[in-house]
CSV table of C-alpha atoms and ligand atoms in Angstrom, one decimal:
chain,number,residue,atom,x,y,z
A,146,MET,CA,0.2,-0.1,0.0
A,147,THR,CA,1.2,3.4,-1.1
A,148,GLU,CA,1.2,6.4,1.5
A,149,ALA,CA,-1.1,9.2,0.7
A,150,ASN,CA,0.3,12.6,-0.2
A,151,ARG,CA,-0.6,15.0,2.6
A,152,ILE,CA,-2.3,18.4,1.7
A,153,LEU,CA,-3.8,20.5,4.4
A,154,LEU,CA,-6.7,22.8,3.9
A,155,GLY,CA,-6.8,26.1,5.7
A,156,VAL,CA,-10.3,27.5,5.6
A,157,ASN,CA,-10.3,31.3,5.7
A,158,ILE,CA,-13.7,32.7,7.2
A,159,ASP,CA,-13.2,36.4,6.5
A,160,HIS,CA,-16.2,36.7,4.2
A,161,VAL,CA,-18.5,35.2,6.9
A,162,ALA,CA,-17.8,38.5,8.8
A,163,THR,CA,-18.0,40.6,5.6
A,164,LEU,CA,-21.8,39.5,5.6
A,165,ARG,CA,-22.4,40.3,9.2
A,166,GLN,CA,-20.6,43.6,8.9
A,167,ALA,CA,-22.6,44.6,6.0
A,168,ARG,CA,-25.5,45.1,8.3
A,169,GLY,CA,-23.9,45.2,11.7
A,170,THR,CA,-25.9,42.3,12.7
A,171,ARG,CA,-24.6,39.5,15.3
A,172,TYR,CA,-24.9,36.9,12.5
A,173,PRO,CA,-23.7,35.1,10.5
A,174,ASP,CA,-21.0,34.3,13.2
A,175,PRO,CA,-17.5,33.4,11.8
A,176,VAL,CA,-16.8,31.5,15.0
A,177,LYS,CA,-19.7,29.2,14.3
A,178,ALA,CA,-18.5,28.7,10.6
A,179,ALA,CA,-14.8,28.0,12.0
A,180,LEU,CA,-16.3,25.1,14.1
A,181,ASP,CA,-18.3,23.7,11.5
A,182,ALA,CA,-15.4,23.9,9.1
A,183,GLU,CA,-13.3,22.1,11.6
A,184,GLU,CA,-16.0,19.3,11.6
A,185,ALA,CA,-16.0,19.1,8.0
A,186,GLY,CA,-12.2,18.5,7.9
A,187,ALA,CA,-10.5,21.7,7.8
A,188,ASP,CA,-6.8,21.5,9.1
A,189,GLY,CA,-6.8,25.1,10.3
A,190,ILE,CA,-8.7,28.4,10.4
A,191,THR,CA,-7.4,31.6,8.7
A,192,VAL,CA,-8.5,34.9,9.7
A,193,HIS,CA,-7.1,38.3,8.2
A,194,LEU,CA,-7.6,41.1,10.8
A,195,ARG,CA,-7.4,44.1,8.5
A,196,GLU,CA,-6.3,47.6,9.6
A,197,ASP,CA,-9.8,48.8,8.6
A,198,ARG,CA,-11.8,46.0,10.3
A,199,ARG,CA,-13.8,45.7,7.2
A,200,HIS,CA,-14.7,41.8,8.2
A,201,ILE,CA,-12.8,40.2,11.1
A,202,GLN,CA,-13.1,41.9,14.4
A,203,ASP,CA,-10.7,41.8,17.3
A,204,ARG,CA,-13.3,39.9,19.4
A,205,ASP,CA,-13.7,37.3,16.6
A,206,VAL,CA,-10.0,36.6,16.9
A,207,ARG,CA,-9.9,36.6,20.8
A,208,VAL,CA,-13.0,34.2,20.6
A,209,LEU,CA,-11.5,31.7,18.0
A,210,ALA,CA,-8.3,31.7,20.0
A,211,GLU,CA,-10.1,30.1,22.9
A,212,VAL,CA,-12.4,27.6,21.0
A,213,LEU,CA,-10.6,26.3,17.9
A,214,GLN,CA,-9.6,22.6,18.0
A,215,THR,CA,-7.2,22.8,15.0
A,216,ARG,CA,-5.1,25.9,14.7
A,217,MET,CA,-5.2,29.6,13.9
A,218,ASN,CA,-3.6,31.1,10.9
A,219,PHE,CA,-3.6,34.8,11.7
A,220,GLU,CA,-2.9,37.0,8.7
A,221,MET,CA,-1.8,40.5,9.7
A,222,GLY,CA,-0.1,43.6,8.1
A,223,VAL,CA,3.4,44.5,9.7
A,224,THR,CA,2.4,47.1,11.9
A,225,GLU,CA,2.9,47.8,15.6
A,226,GLU,CA,-0.6,47.7,16.4
A,227,MET,CA,-1.0,44.1,14.9
A,228,MET,CA,2.5,42.9,16.5
A,229,LYS,CA,1.1,43.6,19.8
A,230,PHE,CA,-2.3,42.1,19.3
A,231,ALA,CA,-0.5,38.9,17.9
A,232,GLU,CA,1.9,39.0,20.9
A,233,ILE,CA,-1.2,38.9,23.2
A,234,ILE,CA,-3.3,36.1,21.2
A,235,ARG,CA,-0.1,34.0,20.1
A,236,PRO,CA,-1.6,32.2,17.3
A,237,ALA,CA,-0.1,29.0,16.2
A,238,HIS,CA,0.5,30.6,12.7
A,239,VAL,CA,1.1,34.2,11.8
A,240,CYS,CA,1.3,35.2,8.1
A,241,LEU,CA,2.3,38.4,7.3
A,242,VAL,CA,0.6,40.1,4.4
A,243,PRO,CA,0.9,43.4,2.5
A,244,GLU,CA,-2.0,45.6,3.2
A,245,THR,CA,-3.4,48.9,1.6
A,246,ARG,CA,-6.4,50.6,2.8
A,247,GLN,CA,-8.3,51.1,-0.7
A,248,GLU,CA,-7.5,47.5,-2.0
A,249,LEU,CA,-10.7,45.3,-2.7
A,250,THR,CA,-8.5,42.5,-1.7
A,251,THR,CA,-4.8,41.5,-1.2
A,252,GLU,CA,-3.2,42.7,-4.6
A,253,GLY,CA,0.1,41.4,-4.5
A,254,GLY,CA,2.8,39.6,-2.2
A,255,LEU,CA,5.0,41.1,0.5
A,256,ASP,CA,8.0,42.8,-0.5
A,257,VAL,CA,10.2,41.0,1.8
A,258,ALA,CA,13.4,41.6,-0.4
A,259,GLY,CA,12.9,45.4,-0.1
A,260,GLN,CA,12.5,45.5,3.7
A,261,GLU,CA,14.4,42.5,5.2
A,262,ALA,CA,15.3,44.3,8.4
A,263,ARG,CA,11.8,45.1,9.2
A,264,ILE,CA,10.6,41.7,8.5
A,265,ARG,CA,13.4,39.9,10.2
A,266,GLU,CA,12.4,41.7,13.2
A,267,ALA,CA,8.9,40.9,13.0
A,268,VAL,CA,9.7,37.3,12.4
A,269,GLN,CA,11.7,37.1,15.6
A,270,ARG,CA,9.4,38.8,17.7
A,271,LEU,CA,6.6,36.6,16.5
A,272,ALA,CA,8.8,33.6,17.0
A,273,ALA,CA,9.5,34.4,20.2
A,274,ALA,CA,5.7,34.6,21.2
A,275,GLY,CA,5.5,30.9,19.9
A,276,CYS,CA,4.1,31.5,16.4
A,277,GLU,CA,5.3,30.0,13.3
A,278,VAL,CA,5.5,32.7,10.8
A,279,SER,CA,4.8,32.6,7.2
A,280,LEU,CA,5.4,35.3,4.4
A,281,PHE,CA,2.6,36.0,1.8
A,282,ILE,CA,4.7,36.5,-1.3
A,283,ASP,CA,4.5,36.4,-4.9
A,284,PRO,CA,6.3,33.1,-6.5
A,285,ASP,CA,9.3,35.0,-7.1
A,286,GLN,CA,12.7,33.8,-6.5
A,287,ARG,CA,14.0,36.9,-5.2
A,288,GLN,CA,11.3,37.2,-2.6
A,289,ILE,CA,11.6,33.2,-1.7
A,290,GLU,CA,15.4,33.8,-1.1
A,291,ALA,CA,14.8,36.9,1.1
A,292,SER,CA,12.1,35.0,3.2
A,293,ALA,CA,14.5,32.3,3.9
A,294,ARG,CA,17.4,34.8,4.8
A,295,VAL,CA,15.0,36.6,7.3
A,296,GLY,CA,14.4,33.3,9.0
A,297,ALA,CA,10.7,32.5,8.2
A,298,PRO,CA,10.0,28.8,8.3
A,299,ALA,CA,7.3,29.2,5.8
A,300,VAL,CA,6.0,31.2,2.8
A,301,GLU,CA,2.5,31.2,1.3
A,302,LEU,CA,2.7,31.8,-2.3
A,303,HIS,CA,0.2,34.4,-3.7
A,304,THR,CA,-2.0,32.4,-6.4
A,305,GLY,CA,-4.0,35.6,-7.3
A,306,ARG,CA,-2.3,35.9,-10.9
A,307,TYR,CA,-3.1,32.4,-11.6
A,308,ALA,CA,-6.8,32.8,-10.4
A,309,ASP,CA,-7.2,36.1,-12.3
A,310,ALA,CA,-5.6,34.8,-15.4
A,311,HIS,CA,-7.5,35.9,-18.7
A,312,SER,CA,-6.4,32.9,-20.9
A,313,PRO,CA,-5.5,29.2,-20.6
A,314,ALA,CA,-1.9,30.2,-21.9
A,315,GLU,CA,-1.7,32.9,-19.0
A,316,GLY,CA,-3.1,30.5,-16.6
A,317,ALA,CA,-0.6,28.0,-17.7
A,318,HIS,CA,2.4,30.4,-17.4
A,319,GLU,CA,1.2,31.3,-13.7
A,320,LEU,CA,0.9,27.9,-12.7
A,321,ALA,CA,4.4,27.2,-13.7
A,322,ARG,CA,5.5,30.1,-11.7
A,323,ILE,CA,3.8,28.8,-8.5
A,324,ARG,CA,5.3,25.3,-9.3
A,325,ASP,CA,8.7,26.7,-9.7
A,326,GLY,CA,8.2,28.7,-6.6
A,327,VAL,CA,7.3,25.5,-4.6
A,328,GLU,CA,10.2,23.9,-5.8
A,329,PHE,CA,12.6,26.7,-5.0
A,330,GLY,CA,11.0,27.4,-1.6
A,331,LEU,CA,11.4,23.6,-0.8
A,332,SER,CA,15.1,23.7,-1.9
A,333,HIS,CA,15.7,26.7,0.6
A,334,GLY,CA,14.2,24.7,3.4
A,335,LEU,CA,10.9,26.6,3.5
A,336,ILE,CA,7.3,25.1,4.3
A,337,VAL,CA,5.3,26.1,1.1
A,338,ASN,CA,1.9,26.9,1.2
A,339,ALA,CA,-0.4,28.6,-1.2
A,340,GLY,CA,-3.5,30.5,-1.7
A,341,HIS,CA,-5.8,33.6,-2.8
A,342,GLY,CA,-8.5,33.2,-5.4
A,343,LEU,CA,-8.7,29.5,-5.4
A,344,HIS,CA,-12.2,28.0,-6.1
A,345,TYR,CA,-13.8,24.7,-7.0
A,346,HIS,CA,-12.6,25.0,-10.6
A,347,ASN,CA,-9.1,26.1,-10.4
A,348,ALA,CA,-7.6,24.6,-7.2
A,349,GLU,CA,-6.8,21.2,-8.4
A,350,PRO,CA,-3.8,22.0,-10.5
A,351,VAL,CA,-2.3,24.0,-7.5
A,352,ALA,CA,-3.1,21.1,-5.0
A,353,ALA,CA,-1.5,18.7,-7.4
A,354,ILE,CA,2.1,20.4,-7.2
A,355,ALA,CA,4.4,18.0,-5.2
A,356,GLY,CA,5.5,19.3,-2.0
A,357,ILE,CA,3.0,21.8,-1.2
A,358,ASN,CA,2.0,21.9,2.3
A,359,GLU,CA,-1.5,23.6,2.5
A,360,LEU,CA,-3.9,25.6,0.6
A,361,ASN,CA,-5.7,28.6,2.4
A,362,ILE,CA,-9.1,29.0,0.6
A,363,GLY,CA,-11.9,31.3,1.9
A,364,HIS,CA,-14.1,33.4,-0.4
A,365,ALA,CA,-15.2,30.5,-2.7
A,366,ILE,CA,-15.9,28.2,0.1
A,367,VAL,CA,-18.0,30.9,1.7
A,368,ALA,CA,-19.8,31.6,-1.6
A,369,HIS,CA,-20.7,27.7,-2.0
A,370,ALA,CA,-21.7,27.6,1.4
A,371,LEU,CA,-24.8,29.8,0.8
A,372,PHE,CA,-26.0,27.1,-1.6
A,373,VAL,CA,-24.9,23.8,0.1
A,374,GLY,CA,-24.2,24.6,3.7
A,375,PHE,CA,-20.8,25.5,5.3
A,376,LYS,CA,-19.8,21.9,6.2
A,377,GLN,CA,-20.7,20.5,2.9
A,378,ALA,CA,-18.8,23.3,1.1
A,379,VAL,CA,-15.7,22.7,3.2
A,380,ALA,CA,-16.0,18.9,2.7
A,381,GLU,CA,-16.2,19.3,-1.2
A,382,MET,CA,-13.1,21.5,-1.1
A,383,LYS,CA,-11.0,19.1,1.1
A,384,ALA,CA,-12.0,16.1,-1.1
A,385,LEU,CA,-11.3,18.0,-4.2
A,386,ILE,CA,-7.7,18.8,-3.2
A,387,VAL,CA,-6.9,15.7,-1.4
A,388,ALA,CA,-7.8,13.9,-4.6
A,389,ALA,CA,-5.7,16.1,-6.9
A,390,ALA,CA,-2.7,15.7,-4.6
A,391,ASN,CA,-2.9,12.0,-4.9
A,392,ARG,CA,-3.8,11.6,-8.6
B,431,DXP,C1,-4.0,37.6,2.4
B,431,DXP,C2,-5.2,36.9,1.6
B,431,DXP,O1,-5.1,36.5,0.7
B,431,DXP,C3,-6.6,36.8,2.3
B,431,DXP,O2,-6.6,37.4,3.6
B,431,DXP,C4,-7.6,37.1,1.4
B,431,DXP,O3,-7.1,38.4,1.0
B,431,DXP,C5,-8.9,37.2,2.3
B,431,DXP,O4,-9.0,38.7,2.7
B,431,DXP,P1,-9.6,39.9,2.0
B,431,DXP,O5,-10.5,39.3,0.8
B,431,DXP,O6,-9.9,40.9,2.7
B,431,DXP,O7,-8.2,40.3,1.2
B,432,LIG,N1,-4.2,33.8,2.1
B,432,LIG,C1,-5.4,33.5,1.1
B,432,LIG,C2,-6.6,32.9,1.8
B,432,LIG,O1,-6.6,33.0,3.2
B,432,LIG,C3,-7.8,33.0,1.2
B,432,LIG,O2,-8.1,33.9,0.1
B,432,LIG,P1,-9.5,33.9,-0.6
B,432,LIG,O3,-9.6,32.4,-1.0
B,432,LIG,O4,-10.4,34.3,0.3
B,432,LIG,O5,-9.2,34.5,-2.0
């Protein structure tokens, strides 16, 4: 019997909170979504506490830290406010992401190469708080090398350009960049995750890349959950990526 290839699914619940914040209600509760996701096979829960608090709120993160059975992947911008918050919450994983106020969603990867001293200091502070740090970067050799140099144990490759490709040729080109990035990251001793913009029709080729550790997927799961329920949406995505990783 051959051993199955392992691939983890991190479920991002930000957009459950987006729906709640649209009306300032108490529902839908991202904490309930997180617990349902765990029951349905999520390996971790991802939340992005944005500086403008457009979706996830501080309280959501505090409650999740107390109730999650799996682990939290806390996405944050590299600001002193977020650093202090993470040092209090001490999530198992912290993913450092670039953030700009006006963006609709995270537009590109973190420029680690352009600010190594600042990112190194953040990685060291978070590691001292017991967090495993990953850096959300474009699949770019220069950024991967810089991520290894600053001492991050993991990177998450931004799959947005692949997801937004306008033609099959562009999609294939972006997928090849991700595949090369995974190989390059592994050769530098990094744990390599990926995510952003992945959905039920484009996640399989990424999941099939050998050596990839985890996919973080949110918007598409939340959208599908409207029609099939949260647990079913998570279970379908998990089955899809596990099958792709073992094909
Ligand atoms: C960093 C990242 O890719 C996720 O946080 C994703 O962007 C979901 O949050 P937003 O849709 O607010 O960007
Ligand atoms: N880091 C990517 C993530 O958490 C999920 O992004 P998306 O699936 O909501 O685009």
